[in-house]
Short mmCIF file of C-alpha atoms in Angstrom, two decimals:
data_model
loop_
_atom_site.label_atom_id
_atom_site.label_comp_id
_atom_site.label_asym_id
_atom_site.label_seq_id
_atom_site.Cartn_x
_atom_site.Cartn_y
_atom_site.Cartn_z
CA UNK A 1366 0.00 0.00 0.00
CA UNK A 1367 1.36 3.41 -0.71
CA UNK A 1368 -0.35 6.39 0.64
CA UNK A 1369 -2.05 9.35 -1.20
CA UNK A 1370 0.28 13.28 -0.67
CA UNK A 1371 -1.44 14.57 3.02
CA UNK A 1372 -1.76 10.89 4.23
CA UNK A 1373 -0.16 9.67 7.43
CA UNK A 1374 0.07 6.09 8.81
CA UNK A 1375 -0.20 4.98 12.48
CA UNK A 1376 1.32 2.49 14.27
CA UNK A 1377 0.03 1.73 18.05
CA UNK A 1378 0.83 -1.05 19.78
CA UNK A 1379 -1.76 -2.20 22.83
CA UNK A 1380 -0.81 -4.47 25.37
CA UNK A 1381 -4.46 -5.81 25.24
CA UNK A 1382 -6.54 -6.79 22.56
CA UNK A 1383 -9.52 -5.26 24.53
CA UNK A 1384 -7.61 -2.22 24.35
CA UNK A 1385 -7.21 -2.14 20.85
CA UNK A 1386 -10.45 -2.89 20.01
CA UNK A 1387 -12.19 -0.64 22.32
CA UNK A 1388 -9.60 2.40 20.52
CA UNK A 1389 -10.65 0.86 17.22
CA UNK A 1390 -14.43 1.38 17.79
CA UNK A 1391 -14.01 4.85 18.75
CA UNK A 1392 -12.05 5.76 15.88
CA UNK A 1393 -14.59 4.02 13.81
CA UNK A 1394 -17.18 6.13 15.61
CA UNK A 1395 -15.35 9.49 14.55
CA UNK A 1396 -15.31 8.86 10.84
CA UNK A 1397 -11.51 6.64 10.37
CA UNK A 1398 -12.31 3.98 8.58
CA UNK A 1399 -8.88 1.96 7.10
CA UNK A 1400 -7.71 0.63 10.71
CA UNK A 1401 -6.77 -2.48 11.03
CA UNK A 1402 -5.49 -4.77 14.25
CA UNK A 1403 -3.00 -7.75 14.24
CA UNK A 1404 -1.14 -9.74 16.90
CA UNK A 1405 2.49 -9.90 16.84
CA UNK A 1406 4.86 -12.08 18.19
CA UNK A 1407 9.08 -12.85 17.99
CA UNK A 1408 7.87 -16.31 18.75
CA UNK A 1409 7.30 -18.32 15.48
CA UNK A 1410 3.89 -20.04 14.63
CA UNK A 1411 1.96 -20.68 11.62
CA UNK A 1412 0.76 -17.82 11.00
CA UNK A 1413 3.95 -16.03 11.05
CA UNK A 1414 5.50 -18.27 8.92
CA UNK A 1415 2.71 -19.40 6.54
CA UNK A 1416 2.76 -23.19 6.21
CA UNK A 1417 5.27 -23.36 9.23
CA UNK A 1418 8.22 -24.52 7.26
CA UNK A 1419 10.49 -22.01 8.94
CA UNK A 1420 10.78 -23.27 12.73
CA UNK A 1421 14.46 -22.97 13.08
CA UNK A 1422 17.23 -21.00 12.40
CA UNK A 1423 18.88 -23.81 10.51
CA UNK A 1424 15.31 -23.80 8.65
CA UNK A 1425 15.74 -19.93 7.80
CA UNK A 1426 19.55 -19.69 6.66
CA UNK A 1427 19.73 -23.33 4.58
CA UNK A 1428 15.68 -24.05 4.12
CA UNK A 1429 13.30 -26.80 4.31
CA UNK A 1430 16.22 -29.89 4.69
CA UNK A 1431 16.20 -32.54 7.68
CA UNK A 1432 17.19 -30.06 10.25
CA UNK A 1433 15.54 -29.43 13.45
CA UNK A 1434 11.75 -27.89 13.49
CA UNK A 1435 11.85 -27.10 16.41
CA UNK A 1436 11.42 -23.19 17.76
CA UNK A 1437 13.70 -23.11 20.65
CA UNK A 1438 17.07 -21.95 18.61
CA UNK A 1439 14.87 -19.56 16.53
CA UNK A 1440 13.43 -18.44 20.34
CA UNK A 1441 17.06 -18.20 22.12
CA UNK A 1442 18.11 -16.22 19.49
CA UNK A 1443 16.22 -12.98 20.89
CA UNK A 1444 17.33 -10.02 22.39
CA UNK A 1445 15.48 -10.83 25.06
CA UNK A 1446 17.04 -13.64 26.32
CA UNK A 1447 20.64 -12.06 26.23
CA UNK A 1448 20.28 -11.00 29.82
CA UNK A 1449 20.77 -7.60 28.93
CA UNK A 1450 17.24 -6.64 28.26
CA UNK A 1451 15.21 -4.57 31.11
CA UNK A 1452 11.85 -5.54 32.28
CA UNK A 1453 10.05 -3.07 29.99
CA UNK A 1454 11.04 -5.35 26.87
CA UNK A 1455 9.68 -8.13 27.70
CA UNK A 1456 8.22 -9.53 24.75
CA UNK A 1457 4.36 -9.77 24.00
CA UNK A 1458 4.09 -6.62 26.62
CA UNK A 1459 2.59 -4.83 23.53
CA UNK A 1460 1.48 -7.50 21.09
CA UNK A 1461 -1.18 -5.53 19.32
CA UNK A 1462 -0.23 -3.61 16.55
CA UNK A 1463 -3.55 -0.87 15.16
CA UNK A 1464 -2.38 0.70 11.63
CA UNK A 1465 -3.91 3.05 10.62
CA UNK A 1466 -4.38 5.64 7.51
CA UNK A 1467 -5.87 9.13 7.68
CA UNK A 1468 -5.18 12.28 6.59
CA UNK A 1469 -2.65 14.35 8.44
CA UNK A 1470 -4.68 17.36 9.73
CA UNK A 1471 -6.71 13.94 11.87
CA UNK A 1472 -3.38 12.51 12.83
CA UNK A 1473 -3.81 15.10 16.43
CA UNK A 1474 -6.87 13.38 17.12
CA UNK A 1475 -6.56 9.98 16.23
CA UNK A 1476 -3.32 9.75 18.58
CA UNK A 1477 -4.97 11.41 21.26
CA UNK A 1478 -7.99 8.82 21.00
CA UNK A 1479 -5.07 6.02 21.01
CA UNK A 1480 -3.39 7.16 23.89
CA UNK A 1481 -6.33 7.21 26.19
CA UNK A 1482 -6.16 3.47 25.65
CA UNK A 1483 -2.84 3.41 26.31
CA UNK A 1484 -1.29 2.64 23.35
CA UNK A 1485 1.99 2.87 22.27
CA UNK A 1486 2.74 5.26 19.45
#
């Protein structure tokens, strides 16, 4: 998708999906109408990956031989688990991503209707 001269995207990331969808609805309410709300993980699954062929890292760098399919290489290879990641980046702590498209004189509004439900911007 490429947007139109005066249009801005939004990205806000919810640590609920309640609290997505209760900012969606409101934004619906106010005349936005190209929003959209997906989950997102660094954990793989088959929806991340399509028909799950890609499980491991061996999987990703050589593809779909006789290696291991099993996530926990692909999973130890996060920041995350370094030991030098805080508290705050714990990973699904915001796993709801609302994009959004409007024009850019609603871009002052729309954030401020995100923000009241906590989101991320």
């Amino acid at each position: 998708m490429q947007l139109e001269p005066g249009e801005k995207s939004i990205l806000a990331y919810f640590p609920t999906e309640n609290k997505a969808e209760a900012a969606r609805k409101i934004l619906i309410q106010r005349g936005y109408n190209e929003i959209q709300i997906d989950r997102v993980s660094s954990a793989p699954n088959s929806k991340a990956y399509g028909n799950n062929n890609m499980t491991s890292l061996a999987t990703m760098i050589m593809g779909n031989g006789a290696y291991d399919r099993v996530p926990s290489p692909l999973m130890a290879a996060d920041p995350s688990v370094s030991g030098m990641a805080g508290s705050h980046d714990l990973p699904g702590q915001s796993a709801f991503l609302l994009t959004m498209v409007t024009n850019e004189e609603r871009v002052p509004d729309a954030l401020q209707v995100l923000k009241q439900h906590d989101a991320q911007v």
